[in-house]
PDB file of C-alpha atoms in Angstrom:
ATOM      1  CA  MET K1221       0.000   0.000   0.000  1.00  0.00           C
ATOM      2  CA  LYS K1222       2.868   2.315   0.853  1.00  0.00           C
ATOM      3  CA  GLN K1223       4.550   1.537  -2.471  1.00  0.00           C
ATOM      4  CA  LEU K1224       1.307   2.257  -4.305  1.00  0.00           C
ATOM      5  CA  SER K1225       1.023   5.654  -2.584  1.00  0.00           C
ATOM      6  CA  VAL K1226       4.596   6.556  -3.526  1.00  0.00           C
ATOM      7  CA  LEU K1227       3.966   5.524  -7.141  1.00  0.00           C
ATOM      8  CA  LEU K1228       0.784   7.606  -7.251  1.00  0.00           C
ATOM      9  CA  LEU K1229       2.661  10.600  -5.850  1.00  0.00           C
ATOM     10  CA  LEU K1230       5.390  10.244  -8.472  1.00  0.00           C
ATOM     11  CA  MET K1231       2.777  10.078 -11.224  1.00  0.00           C
ATOM     12  CA  ILE K1232       1.138  13.272  -9.953  1.00  0.00           C
ATOM     13  CA  ILE K1233       4.504  15.074  -9.796  1.00  0.00           C
ATOM     14  CA  SER K1234       5.377  13.880 -13.299  1.00  0.00           C
ATOM     15  CA  SER K1235       2.020  15.085 -14.603  1.00  0.00           C
ATOM     16  CA  CYS K1236       2.510  18.518 -13.027  1.00  0.00           C
ATOM     17  CA  ASN K1237       6.002  18.810 -14.482  1.00  0.00           C
ATOM     18  CA  ALA K1238       4.879  17.829 -17.981  1.00  0.00           C
ATOM     19  CA  GLN K1239       5.164  20.679 -20.451  1.00  0.00           C
ATOM     20  CA  GLN K1240       1.863  22.494 -20.797  1.00  0.00           C
ATOM     21  CA  PRO K1241       0.705  23.373 -24.317  1.00  0.00           C
ATOM     22  CA  GLU K1242       1.391  26.897 -25.532  1.00  0.00           C
ATOM     23  CA  ILE K1243      -1.843  28.883 -25.937  1.00  0.00           C
ATOM     24  CA  PHE K1244      -1.785  32.446 -27.245  1.00  0.00           C
ATOM     25  CA  GLY K1245      -2.666  35.003 -24.573  1.00  0.00           C
ATOM     26  CA  GLU K1246      -2.292  32.702 -21.565  1.00  0.00           C
ATOM     27  CA  LYS K1247       1.438  33.301 -21.149  1.00  0.00           C
ATOM     28  CA  PRO K1248       4.165  34.893 -23.292  1.00  0.00           C
ATOM     29  CA  LEU K1249       5.551  32.711 -26.066  1.00  0.00           C
ATOM     30  CA  ASN K1250       9.276  32.190 -25.452  1.00  0.00           C
ATOM     31  CA  LEU K1251      10.931  33.011 -28.783  1.00  0.00           C
ATOM     32  CA  LYS K1252      14.220  31.554 -27.569  1.00  0.00           C
ATOM     33  CA  ASN K1253      12.681  28.070 -27.356  1.00  0.00           C
ATOM     34  CA  LYS K1254      12.225  25.626 -30.222  1.00  0.00           C
ATOM     35  CA  ILE K1255       9.255  27.507 -31.621  1.00  0.00           C
ATOM     36  CA  PHE K1256       9.015  25.467 -34.831  1.00  0.00           C
ATOM     37  CA  ASP K1257       7.468  22.659 -32.776  1.00  0.00           C
ATOM     38  CA  LEU K1258       4.569  24.945 -31.833  1.00  0.00           C
ATOM     39  CA  ASN K1259       1.166  23.258 -32.159  1.00  0.00           C
ATOM     40  CA  ILE K1260      -0.669  25.934 -34.152  1.00  0.00           C
ATOM     41  CA  PRO K1261      -4.279  24.595 -33.810  1.00  0.00           C
ATOM     42  CA  VAL K1262      -3.751  24.527 -30.035  1.00  0.00           C
ATOM     43  CA  PHE K1263      -1.900  27.853 -29.898  1.00  0.00           C
ATOM     44  CA  PHE K1264      -4.759  29.633 -31.679  1.00  0.00           C
ATOM     45  CA  SER K1265      -7.587  27.859 -29.895  1.00  0.00           C
ATOM     46  CA  GLU K1266     -10.824  27.182 -31.768  1.00  0.00           C
ATOM     47  CA  LYS K1267     -12.821  28.320 -28.726  1.00  0.00           C
ATOM     48  CA  TYR K1268     -11.821  31.935 -29.428  1.00  0.00           C
ATOM     49  CA  LYS K1269     -13.106  31.993 -33.002  1.00  0.00           C
ATOM     50  CA  LEU K1270     -15.886  34.502 -33.625  1.00  0.00           C
ATOM     51  CA  LYS K1271     -19.093  32.695 -34.523  1.00  0.00           C
ATOM     52  CA  ASN K1272     -20.128  35.187 -37.187  1.00  0.00           C
ATOM     53  CA  ASN K1273     -16.587  35.665 -38.554  1.00  0.00           C
ATOM     54  CA  PRO K1274     -14.700  32.379 -38.110  1.00  0.00           C
ATOM     55  CA  GLU K1275     -11.544  33.764 -39.719  1.00  0.00           C
ATOM     56  CA  TYR K1276     -11.143  35.987 -36.631  1.00  0.00           C
ATOM     57  CA  TYR K1277     -10.029  35.002 -33.132  1.00  0.00           C
ATOM     58  CA  GLU K1278     -10.835  37.278 -30.178  1.00  0.00           C
ATOM     59  CA  ILE K1279      -8.383  36.176 -27.500  1.00  0.00           C
ATOM     60  CA  PRO K1280      -8.144  37.387 -23.877  1.00  0.00           C
ATOM     61  CA  ILE K1281      -4.664  38.584 -22.937  1.00  0.00           C
ATOM     62  CA  ASN K1282      -3.304  37.661 -19.515  1.00  0.00           C
ATOM     63  CA  ASN K1283      -1.089  40.544 -18.391  1.00  0.00           C
ATOM     64  CA  ASN K1284      -0.661  39.171 -14.868  1.00  0.00           C
ATOM     65  CA  LEU K1285      -2.865  41.970 -13.566  1.00  0.00           C
ATOM     66  CA  GLY K1286      -5.405  39.657 -11.997  1.00  0.00           C
ATOM     67  CA  ILE K1287      -8.049  40.071 -14.694  1.00  0.00           C
ATOM     68  CA  ASP K1288      -8.235  40.004 -18.479  1.00  0.00           C
ATOM     69  CA  LEU K1289      -8.532  43.686 -19.276  1.00  0.00           C
ATOM     70  CA  HIS K1290      -9.046  43.270 -23.004  1.00  0.00           C
ATOM     71  CA  THR K1291      -8.610  40.993 -25.994  1.00  0.00           C
ATOM     72  CA  GLN K1292      -6.468  40.897 -29.086  1.00  0.00           C
ATOM     73  CA  LEU K1293      -8.123  40.312 -32.439  1.00  0.00           C
ATOM     74  CA  ILE K1294      -6.210  37.921 -34.698  1.00  0.00           C
ATOM     75  CA  LYS K1295      -7.164  37.257 -38.312  1.00  0.00           C
ATOM     76  CA  LYS K1296      -6.428  34.008 -40.110  1.00  0.00           C
ATOM     77  CA  ASP K1297      -5.891  34.339 -43.856  1.00  0.00           C
ATOM     78  CA  THR K1298      -4.725  32.254 -46.770  1.00  0.00           C
ATOM     79  CA  LEU K1299      -1.772  33.731 -48.646  1.00  0.00           C
ATOM     80  CA  PHE K1300      -1.765  33.354 -52.410  1.00  0.00           C
ATOM     81  CA  ILE K1301       1.261  33.447 -54.655  1.00  0.00           C
ATOM     82  CA  ASN K1302       1.207  35.992 -57.480  1.00  0.00           C
ATOM     83  CA  ASP K1303       2.798  35.637 -60.896  1.00  0.00           C
ATOM     84  CA  ASP K1304       5.746  37.790 -59.741  1.00  0.00           C
ATOM     85  CA  GLY K1305       6.400  35.583 -56.700  1.00  0.00           C
ATOM     86  CA  THR K1306       4.952  37.983 -54.130  1.00  0.00           C
ATOM     87  CA  LEU K1307       2.415  36.803 -51.570  1.00  0.00           C
ATOM     88  CA  ASP K1308      -0.811  38.467 -50.499  1.00  0.00           C
ATOM     89  CA  ASN K1309      -4.265  37.658 -49.156  1.00  0.00           C
ATOM     90  CA  SER K1310      -6.276  39.411 -51.854  1.00  0.00           C
ATOM     91  CA  ASN K1311      -9.356  37.597 -53.122  1.00  0.00           C
ATOM     92  CA  PHE K1312      -8.837  39.418 -56.412  1.00  0.00           C
ATOM     93  CA  THR K1313      -5.477  37.803 -57.146  1.00  0.00           C
ATOM     94  CA  LYS K1314      -5.531  36.361 -60.654  1.00  0.00           C
ATOM     95  CA  ASN K1315      -4.515  32.735 -61.158  1.00  0.00           C
ATOM     96  CA  LYS K1316      -4.186  32.461 -57.402  1.00  0.00           C
ATOM     97  CA  THR K1317      -2.644  29.422 -55.771  1.00  0.00           C
ATOM     98  CA  SER K1318      -2.893  28.803 -52.033  1.00  0.00           C
ATOM     99  CA  LYS K1319       0.578  28.884 -50.516  1.00  0.00           C
ATOM    100  CA  TRP K1320       0.616  29.646 -46.773  1.00  0.00           C
ATOM    101  CA  ILE K1321      -1.605  30.435 -43.785  1.00  0.00           C
ATOM    102  CA  VAL K1322      -1.015  33.737 -41.978  1.00  0.00           C
ATOM    103  CA  TYR K1323      -2.233  34.960 -38.586  1.00  0.00           C
ATOM    104  CA  THR K1324      -2.015  38.735 -38.215  1.00  0.00           C
ATOM    105  CA  LYS K1325      -2.762  41.037 -35.301  1.00  0.00           C
ATOM    106  CA  LYS K1326      -5.577  43.534 -35.758  1.00  0.00           C
ATOM    107  CA  ASN K1327      -5.166  45.316 -32.427  1.00  0.00           C
ATOM    108  CA  TYR K1328      -2.933  45.273 -29.357  1.00  0.00           C
ATOM    109  CA  SER K1329      -2.100  47.311 -26.272  1.00  0.00           C
ATOM    110  CA  SER K1330       1.267  48.687 -25.207  1.00  0.00           C
ATOM    111  CA  ILE K1331       0.811  46.884 -21.867  1.00  0.00           C
ATOM    112  CA  ASP K1332       0.554  43.488 -23.577  1.00  0.00           C
ATOM    113  CA  THR K1333       3.337  40.922 -23.471  1.00  0.00           C
ATOM    114  CA  VAL K1334       2.432  38.050 -25.774  1.00  0.00           C
ATOM    115  CA  ALA K1335       6.012  36.908 -26.454  1.00  0.00           C
ATOM    116  CA  VAL K1336       9.476  37.337 -24.952  1.00  0.00           C
ATOM    117  CA  TYR K1337      13.114  36.829 -25.841  1.00  0.00           C
ATOM    118  CA  GLU K1338      14.770  36.625 -22.437  1.00  0.00           C
ATOM    119  CA  LYS K1339      13.782  39.904 -20.725  1.00  0.00           C
ATOM    120  CA  PHE K1340      12.660  41.698 -23.897  1.00  0.00           C
ATOM    121  CA  PRO K1341       8.848  41.791 -24.308  1.00  0.00           C
ATOM    122  CA  PHE K1342       6.824  41.861 -27.518  1.00  0.00           C
ATOM    123  CA  GLN K1343       3.353  43.403 -27.581  1.00  0.00           C
ATOM    124  CA  ALA K1344       2.118  41.515 -30.646  1.00  0.00           C
ATOM    125  CA  ILE K1345       3.074  38.672 -32.944  1.00  0.00           C
ATOM    126  CA  ASN K1346       2.261  37.538 -36.473  1.00  0.00           C
ATOM    127  CA  VAL K1347       2.568  33.890 -37.504  1.00  0.00           C
ATOM    128  CA  LEU K1348       3.055  32.225 -40.891  1.00  0.00           C
ATOM    129  CA  THR K1349       2.504  28.491 -41.416  1.00  0.00           C
ATOM    130  CA  THR K1350       2.315  25.902 -44.149  1.00  0.00           C
ATOM    131  CA  LEU K1351      -1.130  24.724 -45.227  1.00  0.00           C
ATOM    132  CA  ASP K1352      -0.745  21.768 -42.828  1.00  0.00           C
ATOM    133  CA  ASN K1353      -0.016  23.990 -39.788  1.00  0.00           C
ATOM    134  CA  LYS K1354       3.792  23.805 -39.669  1.00  0.00           C
ATOM    135  CA  LEU K1355       5.275  27.043 -38.326  1.00  0.00           C
ATOM    136  CA  ILE K1356       7.793  28.647 -40.677  1.00  0.00           C
ATOM    137  CA  LEU K1357       7.920  32.323 -39.639  1.00  0.00           C
ATOM    138  CA  VAL K1358       7.019  34.359 -36.579  1.00  0.00           C
ATOM    139  CA  SER K1359       7.384  38.089 -35.971  1.00  0.00           C
ATOM    140  CA  GLY K1360       7.425  39.977 -32.689  1.00  0.00           C
ATOM    141  CA  LEU K1361       6.582  43.674 -32.387  1.00  0.00           C
ATOM    142  CA  ILE K1362       8.238  46.034 -29.922  1.00  0.00           C
ATOM    143  CA  ASP K1363       6.016  49.057 -30.403  1.00  0.00           C
ATOM    144  CA  GLU K1364       8.319  51.461 -28.576  1.00  0.00           C
ATOM    145  CA  ILE K1365      11.940  50.882 -27.581  1.00  0.00           C
ATOM    146  CA  SER K1366      14.730  53.227 -26.510  1.00  0.00           C
ATOM    147  CA  LEU K1367      17.989  53.349 -28.458  1.00  0.00           C
ATOM    148  CA  GLU K1368      19.755  51.970 -25.380  1.00  0.00           C
ATOM    149  CA  ASN K1369      17.434  48.968 -25.089  1.00  0.00           C
ATOM    150  CA  SER K1370      17.498  48.392 -28.833  1.00  0.00           C
ATOM    151  CA  ASN K1371      21.292  48.177 -28.679  1.00  0.00           C
ATOM    152  CA  LYS K1372      21.048  45.822 -25.677  1.00  0.00           C
ATOM    153  CA  PHE K1373      18.731  43.549 -27.656  1.00  0.00           C
ATOM    154  CA  ILE K1374      21.145  43.547 -30.605  1.00  0.00           C
ATOM    155  CA  HIS K1375      24.064  42.669 -28.306  1.00  0.00           C
ATOM    156  CA  LEU K1376      22.026  39.858 -26.762  1.00  0.00           C
ATOM    157  CA  LEU K1377      21.438  38.399 -30.224  1.00  0.00           C
ATOM    158  CA  ILE K1378      25.139  38.821 -31.024  1.00  0.00           C
ATOM    159  CA  SER K1379      26.020  36.843 -27.895  1.00  0.00           C
ATOM    160  CA  ASP K1380      23.616  34.091 -29.022  1.00  0.00           C
ATOM    161  CA  TYR K1381      24.273  34.023 -32.772  1.00  0.00           C
ATOM    162  CA  GLY K1382      27.442  35.980 -33.508  1.00  0.00           C
ATOM    163  CA  LYS K1383      28.096  38.999 -35.695  1.00  0.00           C
ATOM    164  CA  PRO K1384      25.119  40.072 -37.851  1.00  0.00           C
ATOM    165  CA  ILE K1385      24.954  41.225 -41.437  1.00  0.00           C
ATOM    166  CA  ILE K1386      23.712  44.834 -41.402  1.00  0.00           C
ATOM    167  CA  THR K1387      21.713  46.228 -44.322  1.00  0.00           C
ATOM    168  CA  LYS K1388      19.308  49.084 -44.985  1.00  0.00           C
ATOM    169  CA  SER K1389      15.945  49.166 -46.705  1.00  0.00           C
ATOM    170  CA  LYS K1390      12.993  51.467 -47.310  1.00  0.00           C
ATOM    171  CA  VAL K1391       9.450  50.183 -46.744  1.00  0.00           C
ATOM    172  CA  PHE K1392       6.395  52.454 -46.627  1.00  0.00           C
ATOM    173  CA  SER K1393       8.757  55.492 -46.657  1.00  0.00           C
ATOM    174  CA  LYS K1394      10.448  54.199 -43.488  1.00  0.00           C
ATOM    175  CA  ASN K1395      14.239  53.992 -43.422  1.00  0.00           C
ATOM    176  CA  ILE K1396      14.889  50.608 -41.854  1.00  0.00           C
ATOM    177  CA  ILE K1397      18.101  49.158 -40.441  1.00  0.00           C
ATOM    178  CA  ILE K1398      18.125  45.355 -40.671  1.00  0.00           C
ATOM    179  CA  TYR K1399      20.321  43.027 -38.620  1.00  0.00           C
ATOM    180  CA  THR K1400      20.441  39.447 -39.917  1.00  0.00           C
ATOM    181  CA  TRP K1401      21.721  36.252 -38.310  1.00  0.00           C
ATOM    182  CA  GLU K1402      21.752  32.675 -39.620  1.00  0.00           C
ATOM    183  CA  ASN K1403      22.463  29.278 -38.161  1.00  0.00           C
ATOM    184  CA  ASP K1404      21.906  25.732 -39.390  1.00  0.00           C
ATOM    185  CA  ASP K1405      18.112  25.727 -39.260  1.00  0.00           C
ATOM    186  CA  LYS K1406      16.866  29.296 -38.929  1.00  0.00           C
ATOM    187  CA  LEU K1407      17.283  32.882 -39.986  1.00  0.00           C
ATOM    188  CA  LEU K1408      16.711  35.808 -37.621  1.00  0.00           C
ATOM    189  CA  LYS K1409      16.155  39.451 -38.447  1.00  0.00           C
ATOM    190  CA  TYR K1410      15.785  42.494 -36.244  1.00  0.00           C
ATOM    191  CA  CYS K1411      14.446  45.528 -38.110  1.00  0.00           C
ATOM    192  CA  THR K1412      14.276  48.925 -36.472  1.00  0.00           C
ATOM    193  CA  PHE K1413      13.276  52.410 -37.589  1.00  0.00           C
ATOM    194  CA  LEU K1414      12.206  55.771 -36.239  1.00  0.00           C
ATOM    195  CA  ASN K1415       8.439  56.178 -36.010  1.00  0.00           C
ATOM    196  CA  ASN K1416       7.866  59.936 -36.064  1.00  0.00           C
ATOM    197  CA  GLU K1417       4.090  59.437 -35.694  1.00  0.00           C
ATOM    198  CA  SER K1418       3.460  61.478 -38.834  1.00  0.00           C
ATOM    199  CA  ASN K1419       0.304  59.415 -39.479  1.00  0.00           C
ATOM    200  CA  THR K1420      -0.766  59.339 -35.834  1.00  0.00           C
ATOM    201  CA  ILE K1421      -3.380  61.537 -34.175  1.00  0.00           C
ATOM    202  CA  VAL K1422      -2.687  61.939 -30.465  1.00  0.00           C
ATOM    203  CA  ILE K1423      -5.687  62.839 -28.287  1.00  0.00           C
ATOM    204  CA  GLU K1424      -5.573  63.669 -24.589  1.00  0.00           C
ATOM    205  CA  VAL K1425      -8.709  63.289 -22.483  1.00  0.00           C
ATOM    206  CA  ASP K1426      -9.210  65.213 -19.224  1.00  0.00           C
ATOM    207  CA  LYS K1427     -12.152  63.357 -17.661  1.00  0.00           C
ATOM    208  CA  ASP K1428     -12.330  65.650 -14.627  1.00  0.00           C
ATOM    209  CA  ASN K1429     -12.896  68.745 -16.734  1.00  0.00           C
ATOM    210  CA  SER K1430     -14.553  67.011 -19.700  1.00  0.00           C
ATOM    211  CA  ILE K1431     -11.878  68.311 -22.063  1.00  0.00           C
ATOM    212  CA  ILE K1432     -10.525  66.575 -25.158  1.00  0.00           C
ATOM    213  CA  LYS K1433      -7.489  68.136 -26.788  1.00  0.00           C
ATOM    214  CA  LYS K1434      -4.750  67.371 -29.255  1.00  0.00           C
ATOM    215  CA  GLY K1435      -1.725  65.772 -27.617  1.00  0.00           C
ATOM    216  CA  ASP K1436       1.976  65.917 -28.433  1.00  0.00           C
ATOM    217  CA  LYS K1437       3.515  63.370 -30.743  1.00  0.00           C
ATOM    218  CA  THR K1438       6.422  61.365 -29.354  1.00  0.00           C
ATOM    219  CA  PRO K1439       8.803  60.062 -32.042  1.00  0.00           C
ATOM    220  CA  HIS K1440      10.303  56.735 -30.987  1.00  0.00           C
ATOM    221  CA  LEU K1441      12.085  53.631 -32.237  1.00  0.00           C
ATOM    222  CA  GLU K1442       9.967  50.693 -33.324  1.00  0.00           C
ATOM    223  CA  GLY K1443      11.336  47.158 -33.630  1.00  0.00           C
ATOM    224  CA  TYR K1444      10.321  43.987 -35.465  1.00  0.00           C
ATOM    225  CA  PHE K1445      11.971  40.672 -34.683  1.00  0.00           C
ATOM    226  CA  TYR K1446      11.652  37.724 -37.065  1.00  0.00           C
ATOM    227  CA  ILE K1447      12.536  34.049 -36.741  1.00  0.00           C
ATOM    228  CA  ALA K1448      12.177  32.003 -39.925  1.00  0.00           C
ATOM    229  CA  LYS K1449      12.773  28.390 -40.825  1.00  0.00           C
ATOM    230  CA  LYS K1450      15.818  28.647 -43.033  1.00  0.00           C
ATOM    231  CA  GLU K1451      14.629  26.326 -45.796  1.00  0.00           C
ATOM    232  CA  PHE K1452      11.756  28.707 -46.633  1.00  0.00           C
ATOM    233  CA  THR K1453      13.522  32.081 -46.492  1.00  0.00           C
ATOM    234  CA  ASN K1454      14.244  32.407 -50.217  1.00  0.00           C
ATOM    235  CA  HIS K1455      10.493  32.298 -50.861  1.00  0.00           C
ATOM    236  CA  LEU K1456       9.621  34.757 -48.098  1.00  0.00           C
ATOM    237  CA  ILE K1457      12.140  37.604 -47.829  1.00  0.00           C
ATOM    238  CA  GLY K1458      10.731  40.741 -49.432  1.00  0.00           C
ATOM    239  CA  ASN K1459       7.694  38.904 -50.808  1.00  0.00           C
ATOM    240  CA  ILE K1460       5.052  39.127 -48.065  1.00  0.00           C
ATOM    241  CA  ASN K1461       2.731  42.124 -48.314  1.00  0.00           C
ATOM    242  CA  VAL K1462       0.639  41.329 -45.239  1.00  0.00           C
ATOM    243  CA  GLY K1463       0.793  42.671 -41.679  1.00  0.00           C
ATOM    244  CA  ASP K1464       4.137  43.050 -39.923  1.00  0.00           C
ATOM    245  CA  PHE K1465       5.730  40.686 -42.420  1.00  0.00           C
ATOM    246  CA  ALA K1466       5.938  43.603 -44.860  1.00  0.00           C
ATOM    247  CA  PHE K1467       9.160  44.606 -43.059  1.00  0.00           C
ATOM    248  CA  PHE K1468      10.685  41.127 -43.483  1.00  0.00           C
ATOM    249  CA  ASP K1469      13.117  42.362 -46.115  1.00  0.00           C
TER     250      ASP K1469
END
């Protein structure tokens, strides 16, 4: 009987220590882990699909504040390949051929942390998969980062992957600096640029005095971090015109 109790206890401990499935919004996705093993149908749970718009997921975000303050809206799309090799989700694409599945953010909050790379938080992610749910590319958004912290993130990646290749690009009139690393099975990119908020309207609300006024714009650095399965990168770099992947150049 004593042996049976010990065995039962060991089974309970083993069950508790078993790796829990990754589910978007429940805890930050660790981008330093082996993310290509991510179970996509579990990560984007069917229970969060909108009944009237099943291509959308409305997912509560756990910010460790005791309650779910809001949700993030994620859209699932099919990407089609165009005659010129570019990829988009347009239903008007001629001679379209289904190529990939893409999950893109439609909203987020600056207080969100849906992914991390060590101590660096990401407020939103986009995900690209094969048609059979194999992860091939993920992006993480840092919506506002200081130059000091951006340099710290770059040095962290250098310590993990070595010296990067540094290039420059221009996307949507933004002058982007791109740091690229490669190893045997993946390619990583960190793209950063100055967001001067030229297309942003800042509004300040004084609830006490019932006053709404125009606020000051605060130019800041914005960062996009990408991890791609190396075997697919030739098909992806510079070819995706959807969501945050547009900066994957």
